[in-house]
MMTF fields as JSON, N, C-alpha, C and O atoms, coordinates in Angstrom:
{
  "mmtfVersion": "1.0.0",
  "mmtfProducer": "UNKNOWN",
  "numBonds": 519,
  "numAtoms": 520,
  "numGroups": 130,
  "numChains": 1,
  "numModels": 1,
  "chainsPerModel": [1],
  "groupsPerChain": [130],
  "chainIdList": ["A"],
  "bondAtomList": [4, 2, 8, 6, 12, 10, 16, 14, 20, 18, 24, 22, 28, 26, 32, 30, 36, 34, 40, 38, 44, 42, 48, 46, 52, 50, 56, 54, 60, 58, 64, 62, 68, 66, 72, 70, 76, 74, 80, 78, 84, 82, 88, 86, 92, 90, 96, 94, 100, 98, 104, 102, 108, 106, 112, 110, 116, 114, 120, 118, 124, 122, 128, 126, 132, 130, 136, 134, 140, 138, 144, 142, 148, 146, 152, 150, 156, 154, 160, 158, 164, 162, 168, 166, 172, 170, 176, 174, 180, 178, 184, 182, 188, 186, 192, 190, 196, 194, 200, 198, 204, 202, 208, 206, 212, 210, 216, 214, 220, 218, 224, 222, 228, 226, 232, 230, 236, 234, 240, 238, 244, 242, 248, 246, 252, 250, 256, 254, 260, 258, 264, 262, 268, 266, 272, 270, 276, 274, 280, 278, 284, 282, 288, 286, 292, 290, 296, 294, 300, 298, 304, 302, 308, 306, 312, 310, 316, 314, 320, 318, 324, 322, 328, 326, 332, 330, 336, 334, 340, 338, 344, 342, 348, 346, 352, 350, 356, 354, 360, 358, 364, 362, 368, 366, 372, 370, 376, 374, 380, 378, 384, 382, 388, 386, 392, 390, 396, 394, 400, 398, 404, 402, 408, 406, 412, 410, 416, 414, 420, 418, 424, 422, 428, 426, 432, 430, 436, 434, 440, 438, 444, 442, 448, 446, 452, 450, 456, 454, 460, 458, 464, 462, 468, 466, 472, 470, 476, 474, 480, 478, 484, 482, 488, 486, 492, 490, 496, 494, 500, 498, 504, 502, 508, 506, 512, 510, 516, 514],
  "bondOrderList": [1, 1, 1, 1, 1, 1, 1, 1, 1, 1, 1, 1, 1, 1, 1, 1, 1, 1, 1, 1, 1, 1, 1, 1, 1, 1, 1, 1, 1, 1, 1, 1, 1, 1, 1, 1, 1, 1, 1, 1, 1, 1, 1, 1, 1, 1, 1, 1, 1, 1, 1, 1, 1, 1, 1, 1, 1, 1, 1, 1, 1, 1, 1, 1, 1, 1, 1, 1, 1, 1, 1, 1, 1, 1, 1, 1, 1, 1, 1, 1, 1, 1, 1, 1, 1, 1, 1, 1, 1, 1, 1, 1, 1, 1, 1, 1, 1, 1, 1, 1, 1, 1, 1, 1, 1, 1, 1, 1, 1, 1, 1, 1, 1, 1, 1, 1, 1, 1, 1, 1, 1, 1, 1, 1, 1, 1, 1, 1, 1],
  "groupList": [{"groupName": "MET", "atomNameList": ["N", "CA", "C", "O"], "elementList": ["N", "C", "C", "O"], "formalChargeList": [0, 0, 0, 0], "bondAtomList": [1, 0, 2, 1, 3, 2], "bondOrderList": [1, 1, 2], "singleLetterCode": "M", "chemCompType": "L-PEPTIDE LINKING"}, {"groupName": "ASN", "atomNameList": ["N", "CA", "C", "O"], "elementList": ["N", "C", "C", "O"], "formalChargeList": [0, 0, 0, 0], "bondAtomList": [1, 0, 2, 1, 3, 2], "bondOrderList": [1, 1, 2], "singleLetterCode": "N", "chemCompType": "L-PEPTIDE LINKING"}, {"groupName": "ARG", "atomNameList": ["N", "CA", "C", "O"], "elementList": ["N", "C", "C", "O"], "formalChargeList": [0, 0, 0, 0], "bondAtomList": [1, 0, 2, 1, 3, 2], "bondOrderList": [1, 1, 2], "singleLetterCode": "R", "chemCompType": "L-PEPTIDE LINKING"}, {"groupName": "ALA", "atomNameList": ["N", "CA", "C", "O"], "elementList": ["N", "C", "C", "O"], "formalChargeList": [0, 0, 0, 0], "bondAtomList": [1, 0, 2, 1, 3, 2], "bondOrderList": [1, 1, 2], "singleLetterCode": "A", "chemCompType": "L-PEPTIDE LINKING"}, {"groupName": "PRO", "atomNameList": ["N", "CA", "C", "O"], "elementList": ["N", "C", "C", "O"], "formalChargeList": [0, 0, 0, 0], "bondAtomList": [1, 0, 2, 1, 3, 2], "bondOrderList": [1, 1, 2], "singleLetterCode": "P", "chemCompType": "L-PEPTIDE LINKING"}, {"groupName": "THR", "atomNameList": ["N", "CA", "C", "O"], "elementList": ["N", "C", "C", "O"], "formalChargeList": [0, 0, 0, 0], "bondAtomList": [1, 0, 2, 1, 3, 2], "bondOrderList": [1, 1, 2], "singleLetterCode": "T", "chemCompType": "L-PEPTIDE LINKING"}, {"groupName": "GLU", "atomNameList": ["N", "CA", "C", "O"], "elementList": ["N", "C", "C", "O"], "formalChargeList": [0, 0, 0, 0], "bondAtomList": [1, 0, 2, 1, 3, 2], "bondOrderList": [1, 1, 2], "singleLetterCode": "E", "chemCompType": "L-PEPTIDE LINKING"}, {"groupName": "VAL", "atomNameList": ["N", "CA", "C", "O"], "elementList": ["N", "C", "C", "O"], "formalChargeList": [0, 0, 0, 0], "bondAtomList": [1, 0, 2, 1, 3, 2], "bondOrderList": [1, 1, 2], "singleLetterCode": "V", "chemCompType": "L-PEPTIDE LINKING"}, {"groupName": "TRP", "atomNameList": ["N", "CA", "C", "O"], "elementList": ["N", "C", "C", "O"], "formalChargeList": [0, 0, 0, 0], "bondAtomList": [1, 0, 2, 1, 3, 2], "bondOrderList": [1, 1, 2], "singleLetterCode": "W", "chemCompType": "L-PEPTIDE LINKING"}, {"groupName": "PHE", "atomNameList": ["N", "CA", "C", "O"], "elementList": ["N", "C", "C", "O"], "formalChargeList": [0, 0, 0, 0], "bondAtomList": [1, 0, 2, 1, 3, 2], "bondOrderList": [1, 1, 2], "singleLetterCode": "F", "chemCompType": "L-PEPTIDE LINKING"}, {"groupName": "ASP", "atomNameList": ["N", "CA", "C", "O"], "elementList": ["N", "C", "C", "O"], "formalChargeList": [0, 0, 0, 0], "bondAtomList": [1, 0, 2, 1, 3, 2], "bondOrderList": [1, 1, 2], "singleLetterCode": "D", "chemCompType": "L-PEPTIDE LINKING"}, {"groupName": "ILE", "atomNameList": ["N", "CA", "C", "O"], "elementList": ["N", "C", "C", "O"], "formalChargeList": [0, 0, 0, 0], "bondAtomList": [1, 0, 2, 1, 3, 2], "bondOrderList": [1, 1, 2], "singleLetterCode": "I", "chemCompType": "L-PEPTIDE LINKING"}, {"groupName": "GLN", "atomNameList": ["N", "CA", "C", "O"], "elementList": ["N", "C", "C", "O"], "formalChargeList": [0, 0, 0, 0], "bondAtomList": [1, 0, 2, 1, 3, 2], "bondOrderList": [1, 1, 2], "singleLetterCode": "Q", "chemCompType": "L-PEPTIDE LINKING"}, {"groupName": "LEU", "atomNameList": ["N", "CA", "C", "O"], "elementList": ["N", "C", "C", "O"], "formalChargeList": [0, 0, 0, 0], "bondAtomList": [1, 0, 2, 1, 3, 2], "bondOrderList": [1, 1, 2], "singleLetterCode": "L", "chemCompType": "L-PEPTIDE LINKING"}, {"groupName": "HIS", "atomNameList": ["N", "CA", "C", "O"], "elementList": ["N", "C", "C", "O"], "formalChargeList": [0, 0, 0, 0], "bondAtomList": [1, 0, 2, 1, 3, 2], "bondOrderList": [1, 1, 2], "singleLetterCode": "H", "chemCompType": "L-PEPTIDE LINKING"}, {"groupName": "GLY", "atomNameList": ["N", "CA", "C", "O"], "elementList": ["N", "C", "C", "O"], "formalChargeList": [0, 0, 0, 0], "bondAtomList": [1, 0, 2, 1, 3, 2], "bondOrderList": [1, 1, 2], "singleLetterCode": "G", "chemCompType": "PEPTIDE LINKING"}, {"groupName": "SER", "atomNameList": ["N", "CA", "C", "O"], "elementList": ["N", "C", "C", "O"], "formalChargeList": [0, 0, 0, 0], "bondAtomList": [1, 0, 2, 1, 3, 2], "bondOrderList": [1, 1, 2], "singleLetterCode": "S", "chemCompType": "L-PEPTIDE LINKING"}, {"groupName": "LYS", "atomNameList": ["N", "CA", "C", "O"], "elementList": ["N", "C", "C", "O"], "formalChargeList": [0, 0, 0, 0], "bondAtomList": [1, 0, 2, 1, 3, 2], "bondOrderList": [1, 1, 2], "singleLetterCode": "K", "chemCompType": "L-PEPTIDE LINKING"}],
  "groupTypeList": [0, 1, 2, 3, 2, 4, 5, 6, 4, 4, 7, 8, 9, 3, 10, 3, 3, 6, 11, 1, 4, 9, 12, 13, 13, 13, 10, 13, 14, 10, 12, 3, 7, 3, 2, 5, 4, 15, 5, 15, 13, 10, 10, 7, 13, 5, 6, 13, 3, 13, 16, 3, 3, 7, 7, 16, 8, 8, 5, 2, 8, 12, 4, 16, 7, 11, 14, 5, 3, 13, 2, 3, 15, 3, 10, 13, 5, 10, 11, 3, 17, 3, 5, 15, 13, 10, 3, 11, 10, 9, 13, 2, 2, 8, 8, 2, 8, 3, 10, 7, 12, 5, 2, 13, 10, 11, 15, 15, 2, 4, 16, 7, 10, 4, 11, 6, 7, 2, 3, 11, 6, 2, 2, 13, 15, 13, 15, 7, 7, 2],
  "groupIdList": [1, 2, 3, 4, 5, 6, 7, 8, 9, 10, 11, 12, 13, 14, 15, 16, 17, 18, 19, 20, 21, 22, 23, 24, 25, 26, 27, 28, 29, 30, 31, 32, 33, 34, 35, 36, 37, 38, 39, 40, 41, 42, 43, 44, 45, 46, 47, 48, 49, 50, 51, 52, 53, 54, 55, 56, 57, 58, 59, 60, 61, 62, 63, 64, 65, 66, 67, 68, 69, 70, 71, 72, 73, 74, 75, 76, 77, 78, 79, 80, 81, 82, 83, 84, 85, 86, 87, 88, 89, 90, 91, 92, 93, 94, 95, 96, 97, 98, 99, 100, 101, 102, 103, 104, 105, 106, 107, 108, 109, 110, 111, 112, 113, 114, 115, 116, 117, 118, 119, 120, 121, 122, 123, 124, 125, 126, 127, 128, 129, 130],
  "secStructList": [7, 7, 5, 7, 7, 7, 1, 1, 7, 7, 7, 1, 2, 2, 2, 2, 6, 6, 5, 7, 2, 2, 2, 2, 2, 2, 2, 2, 2, 2, 2, 2, 2, 2, 7, 7, 6, 6, 7, 7, 2, 2, 2, 2, 2, 2, 2, 2, 2, 2, 2, 2, 2, 2, 2, 2, 2, 2, 2, 2, 2, 2, 2, 2, 2, 2, 2, 2, 2, 2, 2, 6, 6, 7, 7, 2, 2, 2, 2, 2, 2, 2, 2, 6, 1, 7, 2, 2, 2, 2, 2, 2, 2, 2, 2, 2, 2, 2, 2, 2, 2, 2, 2, 7, 3, 3, 6, 6, 3, 3, 1, 1, 7, 2, 2, 2, 2, 2, 2, 2, 2, 2, 2, 2, 6, 7, 7, 7, 7, 7],
  "xCoordList": [118.885, 118.834, 117.38, 116.473, 117.16, 115.847, 115.008, 113.78, 115.658, 114.917, 114.494, 114.871, 113.702, 113.298, 114.534, 115.543, 114.434, 115.555, 115.875, 114.968, 117.164, 117.526, 117.199, 117.126, 117.006, 116.682, 117.908, 117.793, 119.071, 120.328, 121.053, 120.993, 121.736, 122.507, 123.575, 124.219, 123.76, 124.735, 126.169, 126.492, 127.009, 128.433, 129.259, 130.474, 128.615, 129.301, 128.674, 127.473, 129.507, 129.051, 127.914, 126.91, 128.068, 127.054, 125.674, 124.668, 125.625, 124.339, 123.82, 122.631, 124.713, 124.311, 123.831, 122.91, 124.448, 124.088, 122.683, 122.139, 122.096, 120.736, 119.662, 118.477, 120.072, 119.132, 118.767, 119.604, 117.526, 117.089, 118.064, 118.403, 118.524, 119.53, 119.15, 120.007, 117.908, 117.513, 117.489, 117.779, 117.142, 117.207, 118.655, 118.956, 119.556, 120.988, 121.443, 122.156, 121.022, 121.415, 120.922, 121.653, 119.685, 119.131, 119.865, 120.196, 120.117, 120.811, 122.231, 122.699, 122.918, 124.279, 124.258, 125.103, 123.314, 123.181, 122.997, 123.701, 122.054, 121.779, 123.003, 123.302, 123.699, 124.89, 125.984, 126.619, 126.201, 127.254, 126.912, 127.796, 125.655, 125.23, 125.381, 125.696, 125.158, 125.202, 126.623, 126.827, 127.603, 128.979, 129.522, 129.327, 130.201, 130.852, 132.286, 132.628, 133.143, 134.523, 134.607, 135.573, 133.615, 133.636, 132.877, 132.512, 132.635, 131.876, 132.565, 133.783, 131.772, 132.313, 132.595, 132.25, 133.232, 133.644, 132.459, 132.542, 131.371, 130.222, 129.658, 129.225, 129.662, 129.173, 130.064, 129.574, 131.365, 132.305, 132.182, 132.171, 132.09, 131.93, 130.61, 130.544, 129.572, 128.289, 128.429, 127.932, 129.102, 129.294, 130.092, 129.768, 131.129, 131.918, 131.061, 131.102, 130.289, 129.454, 128.409, 128.205, 127.756, 126.739, 127.353, 126.806, 128.487, 129.099, 129.606, 129.497, 130.156, 130.608, 129.43, 129.544, 128.306, 127.118, 126.57, 126.122, 126.603, 126.157, 127.047, 126.545, 128.361, 129.294, 129.061, 129.05, 128.878, 128.639, 127.365, 127.353, 126.309, 125.045, 125.2, 124.777, 125.792, 125.901, 126.754, 126.473, 127.792, 128.652, 127.846, 128.093, 126.898, 126.05, 124.957, 124.552, 124.483, 123.336, 123.731, 122.972, 124.893, 125.3, 125.262, 124.782, 125.74, 125.701, 124.295, 124.121, 123.298, 121.937, 121.462, 120.698, 121.904, 121.552, 122.314, 121.773, 123.555, 124.32, 123.579, 123.448, 123.096, 122.352, 121.104, 120.799, 120.399, 119.204, 119.56, 118.838, 120.675, 121.124, 121.486, 121.159, 122.158, 122.516, 121.262, 121.185, 120.292, 119.028, 118.317, 117.627, 118.483, 117.825, 118.572, 118.109, 119.73, 120.454, 121.705, 122.321, 122.1, 123.328, 124.526, 124.557, 125.508, 126.74, 127.828, 127.596, 129.011, 130.108, 130.474, 130.746, 130.483, 130.828, 129.786, 130.13, 128.515, 127.442, 127.645, 127.592, 127.878, 127.997, 129.291, 129.312, 130.369, 131.634, 131.473, 131.943, 130.816, 130.609, 129.652, 129.85, 128.625, 127.649, 128.238, 127.892, 129.133, 129.693, 131.028, 131.434, 131.711, 133.053, 134.084, 135.206, 133.708, 134.601, 135.086, 134.426, 136.24, 136.69, 135.761, 135.185, 135.625, 134.728, 135.069, 134.169, 136.335, 136.708, 136.296, 135.923, 136.358, 135.977, 134.484, 134.098, 133.64, 132.207, 131.781, 130.844, 132.462, 132.13, 132.444, 131.674, 133.573, 133.892, 132.809, 132.39, 132.351, 131.28, 130.006, 129.358, 129.664, 128.448, 128.563, 127.621, 129.714, 129.893, 129.778, 129.127, 130.424, 130.32, 128.854, 128.374, 128.161, 126.748, 125.942, 125.14, 126.145, 125.395, 125.666, 124.753, 126.911, 127.23, 126.396, 125.869, 126.281, 125.477, 123.999, 123.302, 123.522, 122.091, 121.624, 120.491, 122.471, 122.067, 122.062, 121.433, 122.752, 122.751, 121.741, 121.453, 121.208, 120.257, 118.887, 118.262, 118.43, 117.164, 116.024, 116.02, 115.07, 113.874, 112.668, 112.327, 112.039, 110.867, 111.176, 110.343, 112.368, 112.747, 113.311, 113.582, 113.489, 114.05, 115.191, 115.201, 116.157, 117.239, 116.725, 115.781, 117.359, 116.992, 117.153, 116.33, 118.214, 118.465, 118.695, 119.452, 118.051, 118.141, 119.542, 119.992, 120.242, 121.582, 121.583, 122.568, 120.492, 120.399, 120.418, 121.041, 119.736, 119.731, 121.142, 121.558, 121.866, 123.237, 124.109, 124.865, 124.006, 124.807, 124.423, 125.29, 123.146, 122.7, 123.302, 123.71, 123.36, 123.983, 125.46, 125.99, 126.125, 127.554, 127.779, 128.709, 126.94, 127.076, 126.846, 127.592, 125.801, 125.501, 126.673, 126.967, 127.339, 128.477, 129.747, 130.755, 129.7, 130.874, 131.932, 133.128, 131.48, 132.427, 132.752, 131.866, 134.012, 134.473, 134.614, 135.422, 133.861, 133.786, 135.087, 135.259, 135.982, 137.213, 137.04, 137.265, 136.639, 136.369, 137.6, 137.614],
  "yCoordList": [119.436, 118.866, 118.616, 119.081, 117.906, 117.641, 116.61, 116.624, 115.734, 114.628, 113.66, 113.801, 112.674, 111.634, 110.859, 110.801, 110.273, 109.495, 108.327, 107.655, 108.082, 106.916, 105.64, 105.648, 104.556, 103.298, 102.699, 102.032, 102.934, 102.464, 103.654, 104.756, 103.457, 104.567, 105.036, 104.214, 106.338, 106.849, 106.584, 106.717, 106.212, 106.051, 107.127, 107.195, 107.961, 109.041, 110.376, 110.465, 111.399, 112.741, 113.206, 113.734, 113.012, 113.497, 112.93, 113.628, 111.686, 111.079, 111.634, 111.917, 111.786, 112.307, 113.754, 114.158, 114.53, 115.94, 116.125, 117.228, 115.077, 115.14, 114.958, 115.17, 114.571, 114.294, 115.602, 116.494, 115.708, 116.864, 117.098, 116.15, 118.34, 118.603, 118.128, 117.634, 118.266, 117.837, 116.315, 115.747, 115.667, 114.209, 113.75, 112.721, 114.514, 114.201, 114.118, 113.193, 115.089, 115.097, 113.845, 113.229, 113.482, 112.27, 111.02, 110.144, 110.943, 109.776, 109.676, 108.584, 110.815, 110.798, 110.332, 109.536, 110.816, 110.37, 108.862, 108.17, 108.359, 106.918, 106.119, 105.069, 106.619, 105.928, 105.892, 104.857, 107.015, 107.082, 106.213, 105.571, 106.186, 105.383, 103.892, 103.108, 103.509, 102.09, 101.572, 100.366, 102.474, 102.063, 101.149, 101.392, 100.103, 99.156, 98.962, 99.368, 98.34, 98.107, 97.302, 97.443, 96.469, 95.657, 96.274, 95.572, 97.585, 98.259, 98.078, 98.218, 97.765, 97.52, 98.787, 99.891, 98.602, 99.714, 100.587, 101.812, 99.984, 100.787, 101.626, 102.758, 101.078, 101.843, 103.046, 104.136, 102.842, 103.941, 104.985, 106.184, 104.538, 105.484, 106.245, 107.429, 105.572, 106.247, 107.348, 108.457, 107.045, 108.068, 109.245, 110.398, 108.965, 110.046, 110.88, 112.109, 110.212, 110.926, 111.79, 112.949, 111.224, 111.98, 113.171, 114.273, 112.955, 114.057, 115.146, 116.33, 114.772, 115.778, 116.594, 117.805, 115.935, 116.648, 117.587, 118.69, 117.155, 118.022, 119.263, 120.38, 119.07, 120.201, 121.158, 122.375, 120.614, 121.445, 122.272, 123.473, 121.623, 122.326, 123.385, 124.528, 123.018, 123.943, 125.149, 126.262, 124.938, 126.039, 127.085, 128.284, 126.631, 127.57, 128.178, 129.32, 127.441, 127.868, 128.731, 129.618, 128.489, 129.168, 130.694, 131.33, 131.315, 132.782, 133.368, 134.445, 132.676, 133.211, 133.127, 133.981, 132.114, 132.003, 133.061, 133.63, 133.322, 134.402, 135.722, 136.518, 135.952, 137.181, 137.278, 138.342, 136.18, 136.16, 136.498, 137.239, 135.951, 136.254, 137.731, 138.364, 138.278, 139.699, 140.568, 141.557, 140.208, 140.955, 140.89, 141.832, 139.781, 139.609, 140.332, 140.357, 140.923, 141.696, 141.05, 141.595, 139.892, 139.246, 140.147, 140.879, 140.077, 140.82, 139.846, 138.642, 140.387, 139.562, 138.435, 137.315, 138.725, 137.702, 136.595, 135.415, 136.973, 135.966, 134.989, 133.773, 135.533, 134.679, 133.883, 132.72, 134.491, 133.754, 132.553, 131.457, 132.762, 131.653, 130.605, 129.407, 131.052, 130.112, 129.277, 128.106, 129.879, 129.17, 128.502, 127.579, 128.972, 128.461, 129.051, 128.553, 130.105, 130.755, 132.086, 132.701, 132.523, 133.879, 134.85, 134.515, 136.043, 137.034, 137.287, 137.356, 137.423, 137.712, 136.58, 136.825, 135.341, 134.2, 134.202, 134.047, 134.377, 134.362, 135.638, 135.614, 136.759, 137.989, 137.861, 138.321, 137.238, 137.031, 136.204, 136.532, 135.152, 134.317, 135.137, 135.077, 135.901, 136.707, 137.776, 137.972, 138.481, 139.521, 138.959, 139.554, 137.791, 137.176, 136.883, 137.167, 136.306, 135.979, 137.261, 137.325, 138.278, 139.532, 140.237, 140.82, 140.192, 140.808, 140.192, 140.906, 138.883, 138.198, 138.513, 138.841, 138.414, 138.599, 140.022, 140.218, 141.012, 142.397, 142.7, 143.667, 141.893, 142.069, 141.162, 141.349, 140.196, 139.245, 139.908, 140.267, 140.064, 140.735, 139.722, 138.783, 139.924, 139.077, 140.001, 140.722, 139.969, 140.82, 142.3, 143.082, 142.694, 144.102, 144.587, 145.777, 143.677, 144.053, 143.11, 141.957, 143.597, 142.696, 141.662, 141.913, 140.514, 139.45, 139.931, 139.627, 140.678, 141.287, 142.772, 143.154, 143.589, 145.037, 145.516, 145.278, 146.193, 146.697, 147.677, 147.768, 148.4, 149.336, 148.558, 148.986, 147.42, 146.568, 146.058, 146.035, 145.655, 145.164, 146.28, 146.063, 147.477, 148.607, 148.959, 149.307, 148.874, 149.164, 148.159, 148.534, 146.897, 145.875, 146.189, 146.116, 146.539, 146.873, 148.067, 148.06, 149.083, 150.257, 149.872, 150.292, 149.064, 148.644, 147.895, 148.045, 147.091, 146.317, 147.153, 146.705, 148.371, 149.232, 148.799, 148.997, 148.208, 147.732, 148.861, 149.413, 149.195, 150.182, 149.543, 149.985, 148.545, 147.734, 147.691, 148.364, 146.882, 146.548, 145.107, 144.173, 144.949, 143.595, 143.069, 141.939],
  "zCoordList": [81.517, 82.854, 83.221, 82.529, 84.273, 84.855, 84.092, 84.177, 83.36, 82.75, 83.839, 85.002, 83.439, 84.392, 84.844, 84.14, 86.017, 86.553, 85.633, 85.142, 85.395, 84.6, 85.377, 86.606, 84.647, 85.317, 85.99, 87.018, 85.419, 86.01, 86.626, 86.08, 87.752, 88.324, 87.328, 86.678, 87.211, 86.247, 86.708, 87.888, 85.763, 86.087, 85.387, 85.577, 84.586, 83.888, 84.284, 84.542, 84.326, 84.68, 83.766, 84.245, 82.457, 81.512, 81.833, 81.704, 82.245, 82.606, 83.934, 84.075, 84.895, 86.21, 86.102, 86.812, 85.222, 85.073, 84.508, 84.564, 83.971, 83.429, 84.507, 84.247, 85.701, 86.79, 87.494, 87.632, 87.932, 88.706, 89.862, 90.572, 90.068, 91.102, 92.505, 93.239, 92.877, 94.218, 94.319, 95.372, 93.218, 93.188, 93.26, 93.867, 92.64, 92.721, 94.173, 94.562, 94.961, 96.374, 97.087, 97.863, 96.817, 97.44, 96.962, 97.761, 95.655, 95.106, 95.654, 95.977, 95.758, 96.299, 97.75, 98.159, 98.516, 99.904, 99.961, 100.696, 99.188, 99.195, 98.762, 99.33, 97.764, 97.257, 98.33, 98.536, 99.006, 100.029, 101.237, 101.805, 101.63, 102.778, 102.486, 103.381, 101.242, 100.865, 100.636, 100.499, 100.593, 100.295, 101.382, 102.572, 100.956, 101.872, 101.402, 100.291, 102.235, 101.793, 100.489, 99.739, 100.218, 99.005, 97.843, 96.901, 97.896, 96.852, 95.503, 95.391, 94.483, 93.151, 92.366, 92.785, 91.217, 90.364, 89.946, 90.031, 89.502, 89.076, 90.217, 90.002, 91.422, 92.576, 92.86, 93.157, 92.767, 93.013, 91.906, 92.185, 90.652, 89.543, 89.651, 89.32, 90.109, 90.316, 91.357, 91.163, 92.458, 93.49, 92.942, 93.227, 92.161, 91.552, 90.6, 90.64, 89.748, 88.78, 89.484, 89.122, 90.482, 91.219, 91.944, 91.901, 92.61, 93.359, 92.416, 92.737, 91.264, 90.296, 89.769, 89.58, 89.535, 89.055, 90.127, 89.815, 91.387, 92.49, 92.572, 92.693, 92.505, 92.582, 91.408, 91.59, 90.223, 89.045, 89.214, 88.946, 89.656, 89.868, 90.962, 90.783, 92.069, 93.193, 92.84, 93.285, 92.044, 91.632, 90.864, 90.992, 90.078, 89.329, 90.205, 89.983, 91.18, 91.977, 93.176, 93.567, 93.762, 94.992, 94.896, 95.835, 93.815, 93.78, 93.896, 94.466, 93.364, 93.502, 94.95, 95.402, 95.671, 97.091, 97.892, 98.84, 97.515, 98.152, 97.941, 98.87, 96.725, 96.436, 97.316, 97.856, 97.452, 98.297, 99.743, 100.409, 100.222, 101.59, 101.725, 102.729, 100.719, 100.755, 100.746, 101.476, 99.933, 99.904, 101.248, 101.636, 101.956, 103.257, 104.375, 105.516, 104.053, 105.049, 105.605, 106.521, 105.069, 105.549, 105.271, 104.282, 106.163, 105.924, 105.468, 105.359, 105.206, 104.691, 105.647, 105.214, 106.942, 107.934, 107.954, 108.029, 107.887, 107.863, 106.712, 106.896, 105.532, 104.348, 104.38, 103.977, 104.852, 104.958, 105.885, 105.579, 107.003, 107.943, 107.374, 107.575, 106.67, 106.105, 104.976, 104.82, 104.183, 103.03, 103.319, 102.613, 104.361, 104.612, 103.666, 103.573, 102.969, 102.008, 102.559, 103.397, 102.083, 102.379, 101.653, 100.618, 102.202, 101.603, 100.14, 99.304, 99.821, 98.434, 97.505, 96.358, 97.987, 97.146, 96.832, 95.674, 97.85, 97.55, 96.836, 96.038, 97.114, 96.397, 94.911, 94.067, 94.593, 93.17, 92.499, 91.389, 93.134, 92.566, 92.379, 91.335, 93.408, 93.344, 92.262, 91.494, 92.185, 91.179, 89.765, 88.907, 89.52, 88.184, 87.853, 86.756, 88.835, 88.648, 88.419, 87.487, 89.256, 89.165, 87.84, 87.254, 87.361, 86.07, 84.95, 84.098, 84.953, 83.928, 84.117, 83.156, 85.35, 85.613, 85.325, 84.887, 85.56, 85.296, 83.801, 83.374, 83.001, 81.541, 80.846, 79.664, 81.557, 80.984, 80.849, 81.847, 79.62, 79.348, 79.336, 78.54, 80.218, 80.262, 80.144, 81.082, 78.992, 78.769, 78.863, 79.321, 78.432, 78.458, 79.779, 79.941, 80.723, 82.03, 82.377, 81.945, 83.159, 83.579, 84.58, 85.329, 84.575, 85.521, 86.959, 87.822, 87.203, 88.514, 88.273, 87.381, 89.058, 88.91, 89.287, 90.407, 88.357, 88.664, 89.841, 90.574, 90.019, 91.149, 92.46, 93.432, 92.486, 93.679, 93.989, 95.147, 92.96, 93.151, 93.713, 94.66, 93.132, 93.639, 95.076, 95.878, 95.407, 96.779, 97.758, 98.858, 97.368, 98.228, 98.403, 99.512, 97.308, 97.391, 98.316, 99.123, 98.202, 99.087, 100.544, 101.428, 100.793, 102.168, 102.777, 103.963, 101.966, 102.465, 102.55, 103.096, 102.009, 102.039, 101.043, 101.258, 99.957, 98.958, 98.0, 97.349, 97.922, 96.961, 95.594, 94.778, 95.35, 94.148, 93.363, 92.347, 93.872, 93.171, 92.737, 93.507, 91.497, 91.001, 90.395, 89.907]
}
């Protein structure tokens, strides 16, 4: 991911997924704003490809932002309201992410400290039923 922008708007997911995620958001905005009733097939496919790539990226990125919010002191209600998700839904995403990050070794240390994850779970009163 994060190659230079293609010269032609992408009509396939694989091409859109190569674009920098923040540029994807801008491109999707521009594509949606430019849509008219007479929009052609390539324009519609471009919007689909861009939106699918945004969803794919966000699905991977959202749990780390949830973790940041939890570290900052957000509670379950705060995050549920911010994400529009039920607590169990965002917790499942966060737990999956945290499980990987606590096992990911970077220079002899985990990407995310397991003690920090357990402290967040205790603060939230989670009897950790995953």
